[in-house]
Amino acid sequence: MREPLERDSEIAHIRGALDAATRGEGRVVVIEGRAGIGKTRLVHECRELAKERGFGRLQAVGDALESAMAWGVVRQMVERSVSRYSGEIREKILAGPSGAALKALDGAALDPSEAELARTLHSLWWVAVDLSSTRPLLITVDDAHWADHSSLQFLVYLSRRIADLPIALVVATRPPADNSGPLAQLSVSADRLLPRPLTAEALGALVGGHPEVVDALHAATGGNPFLSGVLVDELAALGLPLDEASTAEKVGTLGPSTVFRATLGRLPAHAVALAGAVAVLGTHADPWQAAELAEVDDLPAAVEALTAANVLVTGEHLEFVHPVVREAVLSGLGPIARASLHARAAKALSEAHATVDRVAAHLVHAPKGTLPNAAEVLRKAASTLLSGGDARTAAAHLARAVDEKPDDAGLRAELGRALLRTGDAVNAHRHLKAAAQGLPDAELVAAAASATAALEGPAAAIAELTEAIAARPDGESRLHLEARLAVFRSFLPDQRQTASAHLSAYAGLAGSTPDERTLLGLLAQMGRYEVWPHDEVAATATRALANGAYLDDATGSTDAMVAWLVALLALMAADGVDIARHEIERARLKVRAHGSPIEFAMVTNATLFLNWRCGNMQAVEAEAESALAAVAHEDPVSEVVSLRATSTHFAVYAALERGDVAAASAFATAFDSAHAGARQTMPMIWLHEVRALIALAEGDARRAMSEAYRQRDAMHQVHVDPPTIPWRAPATRAALLLGRHELGLELATEQLELARRWGAATEVGAALRLLAHADPGSRLELLAESASVLETSPARLELARSLVDLGEALRVARRRSDAREPLHRAIDLAAACGSAVQRTRAVEALEALGDRPRRQVVVGAEALTASERRVADLAATGRANREIAQELFVTPKTVENHLGRIYTKLGIAGRRDLARVLA
């Protein structure tokens, strides 16, 4: 088959994408153009080129009817790759990536939660990774403008993570109507091809004939290849030869609509009826089902007439020669005839026990009352759509279901919730309020308040919930509303004191229900921010976490996962690290088995805080890099921005402890560049502290003071002042460097008072050390007390800092013998914590005493970065690259690259030597 005419540039781009995929550099190509311009031909050419190169190939074609079926295009790809086989071969295929894809889709259909979509997308991404592990993979989707929303989201997800995979993704579509939808997002990372109409010269080479006829055809079709072919067929049917100049006069009287009407007009009635049935049933229509729907007795004759007229192509299924033909057939049917055919199709499919989503796709276009159980069919289909992230189509299904059963309050409630997920708060509120009147359900009242918050803000939702609570007696339903009220209050700084008083009333809850755990989690967060006694906060957080129950509550909701995380952070801030460690390990196992990148990053953020609290800076560095990599391609919603801010915060800490100020600054700059103008969140406020620390490390005390005060002001605006991320510490150091000793002493004294009010040994010990720097007269006593207090805390790095300062102070006081012990201990602690800065300080202090401490030589395993060491440790246990990648939420190629660097640094040939070298 010869290459398409005047498509050299497009084919060169496609060849380039395939060559890049062969090298392991994934590419995305979007072929965009109007109907008939030749997109399908380019997709076919791409598949042929990939076949010549030995690519694995997955393909799908979008279909207008299937656009209402979650994961339709993805299922089509997978099922096509399976359907060609049977017996043992089929079973073997289903035991691999294809079976994993189908399991992921079936699992998603059972869980319509928001979090399930992210998990499913990640599972499908792994299927693509596995399919491309033995040979490069080509994925093509034609007519993507008709693809279902769920599948389009997967294509976007894949396109953002394709760079180091041997995959070429080629998508053909008409220009997207929505500039912010998935197709528009797909174009961002794509090589976008825009096939131009054929020139008159190319059209002449394609169809032949007299130059005047060719010019007339070109003028009539605008150089559209498909429409030109249709007109040529029509001229042949009318007996008008292409090589006679007089034919040119006739071309102008023809047009696409005229042609389609004339084509169908020459066909027998039973053929026209069959064409209508095939158009309604959609892509890959079953011939016998179409014949039954069209009430055609002589199916072979009707099919023969349609194929002869170049309307259909035959095979195992019936398909139109081009989507344009199908659209013309549908428009020719008229709305009543279409609705009638959809009704008959819904009945036939229901009797044949077809899937609910396929039946529902026809029901939404059929008259009311088509099926007695129409509402239930639509409801089930909507649930599957919600699991695939297509809230808009799900809401349309539920609206149609409400038309069938307008008095069903439960249906109306589901519609309201679906509308909330689409962002249509106005109609969501209307339906939820109506449902709440029919069902005295606290969850519906709470959901209606969520709609109110979206419409009028949290303050209006608070008023609505307060009124609803006052009208209810005590009990579980009232407690549910109290929990939602507490959540809404947590958004408003001016509600902080009211919220505090409200939550304090629930301090005695046992944490035995989800609502109790929500209230206790918020109470623990409030206690941390308002500096309640740390042991009270730890006890409250422990009851909220309820030995893993709070984590189970969070399944299916990112918001609930955030609530779990803040309760856990409150516990660790109160030095409750042992309980937190068990909670985090449980969460890691859960996310590793079935989680999304965002959930992984949330658990990793908790791990970051734990390791920082305990002083394991090597782990902090590795975890921070992992979290940032996991959410690198996620949309910058507030949760993701907060996760990036926290990970950046700890990445800066780790870099500063290594003494790498440039790396620390690069982390902060990267965050600022990516999120300039983002809505302020708590973790973004804390970033002022690390910016101040960077400024101090660079010797810029004035900038450090400015950043510290910016954190102070932002914290005061929301009425919080936790000692765990203290603005006063860098401000004190900056003030002392600037010669403002009275200010430094004042700030350090305030910090110690705050730390004593909190009561956790970590903060008290750190604050005593800070005050020692501001109060030279009491320095030795304060440093000795700081080290003594920190001995009882989990914060080993904080203890190392105090021991270095104590040893140095003793040396300056000429108590040389007393100075040696804390300095030697500080060296060991700093090395164990991975703090090159503190170790160097301790070594230099000992050398000033005349000692010769053993120099730390960076060789072997110690030369590995934290991330490399993590990969090396996992590989040494026998884990394959894929297993390591899954655990760390990275690609196998990333693991492979890490291992290459590890082998070079360790001077070994491969993983067989890892365990020996790392021992």
mmCIF file of N, CA, C and O in Angstrom, residues 17 59 267 284 298 323 339 357 393 411 516 522 579 599 700 783:
data_model
loop_
_atom_site.group_PDB
_atom_site.id
_atom_site.type_symbol
_atom_site.label_atom_id
_atom_site.label_comp_id
_atom_site.label_asym_id
_atom_site.label_seq_id
_atom_site.Cartn_x
_atom_site.Cartn_y
_atom_site.Cartn_z
ATOM 1 N N ALA A 17 8.478 9.332 16.261
ATOM 2 C CA ALA A 17 7.907 8.885 17.533
ATOM 3 C C ALA A 17 8.177 7.400 17.749
ATOM 4 O O ALA A 17 8.503 6.967 18.867
ATOM 5 N N GLN A 59 -5.048 -1.221 19.995
ATOM 6 C CA GLN A 59 -5.807 -0.222 19.243
ATOM 7 C C GLN A 59 -7.249 -0.161 19.719
ATOM 8 O O GLN A 59 -7.782 -1.125 20.274
ATOM 9 N N LEU A 267 -31.328 2.781 -2.248
ATOM 10 C CA LEU A 267 -31.306 1.466 -1.610
ATOM 11 C C LEU A 267 -32.720 1.000 -1.290
ATOM 12 O O LEU A 267 -33.622 1.818 -1.029
ATOM 13 N N HIS A 284 -19.105 -1.884 15.750
ATOM 14 C CA HIS A 284 -19.060 -3.343 15.867
ATOM 15 C C HIS A 284 -20.436 -3.944 16.137
ATOM 16 O O HIS A 284 -20.596 -4.843 16.963
ATOM 17 N N ASP A 298 -34.538 -10.525 5.464
ATOM 18 C CA ASP A 298 -33.476 -11.001 4.570
ATOM 19 C C ASP A 298 -32.193 -10.218 4.854
ATOM 20 O O ASP A 298 -31.842 -9.271 4.151
ATOM 21 N N PRO A 323 -17.077 7.280 9.840
ATOM 22 C CA PRO A 323 -18.000 7.874 10.815
ATOM 23 C C PRO A 323 -18.939 8.913 10.211
ATOM 24 O O PRO A 323 -20.075 9.076 10.675
ATOM 25 N N ALA A 339 -35.252 7.640 18.742
ATOM 26 C CA ALA A 339 -35.698 7.274 20.087
ATOM 27 C C ALA A 339 -36.367 5.903 20.086
ATOM 28 O O ALA A 339 -36.171 5.091 21.002
ATOM 29 N N ASP A 357 -24.340 -0.858 31.652
ATOM 30 C CA ASP A 357 -23.899 0.374 31.008
ATOM 31 C C ASP A 357 -24.301 0.408 29.540
ATOM 32 O O ASP A 357 -24.636 1.468 29.000
ATOM 33 N N THR A 393 -21.451 12.408 32.942
ATOM 34 C CA THR A 393 -22.342 11.428 32.324
ATOM 35 C C THR A 393 -23.144 10.691 33.392
ATOM 36 O O THR A 393 -24.321 10.375 33.193
ATOM 37 N N LEU A 411 -32.644 8.167 44.952
ATOM 38 C CA LEU A 411 -32.140 8.477 43.613
ATOM 39 C C LEU A 411 -31.776 9.955 43.509
ATOM 40 O O LEU A 411 -30.740 10.322 42.962
ATOM 41 N N GLU A 516 -16.803 9.963 65.361
ATOM 42 C CA GLU A 516 -16.001 10.240 66.556
ATOM 43 C C GLU A 516 -14.532 10.419 66.188
ATOM 44 O O GLU A 516 -13.844 11.300 66.711
ATOM 45 N N LEU A 522 -9.654 16.189 64.256
ATOM 46 C CA LEU A 522 -9.661 17.651 64.173
ATOM 47 C C LEU A 522 -9.254 18.285 65.499
ATOM 48 O O LEU A 522 -8.569 19.311 65.531
ATOM 49 N N ILE A 579 3.760 4.728 68.337
ATOM 50 C CA ILE A 579 2.424 4.439 67.792
ATOM 51 C C ILE A 579 2.364 4.886 66.340
ATOM 52 O O ILE A 579 1.817 4.185 65.476
ATOM 53 N N GLU A 599 -1.942 8.992 47.262
ATOM 54 C CA GLU A 599 -1.999 8.293 48.553
ATOM 55 C C GLU A 599 -0.591 7.910 49.014
ATOM 56 O O GLU A 599 -0.264 8.003 50.200
ATOM 57 N N ASP A 700 22.944 35.615 54.848
ATOM 58 C CA ASP A 700 22.083 36.783 54.642
ATOM 59 C C ASP A 700 21.085 36.872 55.799
ATOM 60 O O ASP A 700 19.953 36.395 55.717
ATOM 61 N N LEU A 783 22.677 24.657 77.977
ATOM 62 C CA LEU A 783 23.039 23.579 77.056
ATOM 63 C C LEU A 783 23.057 22.232 77.764
ATOM 64 O O LEU A 783 22.656 21.209 77.191
#
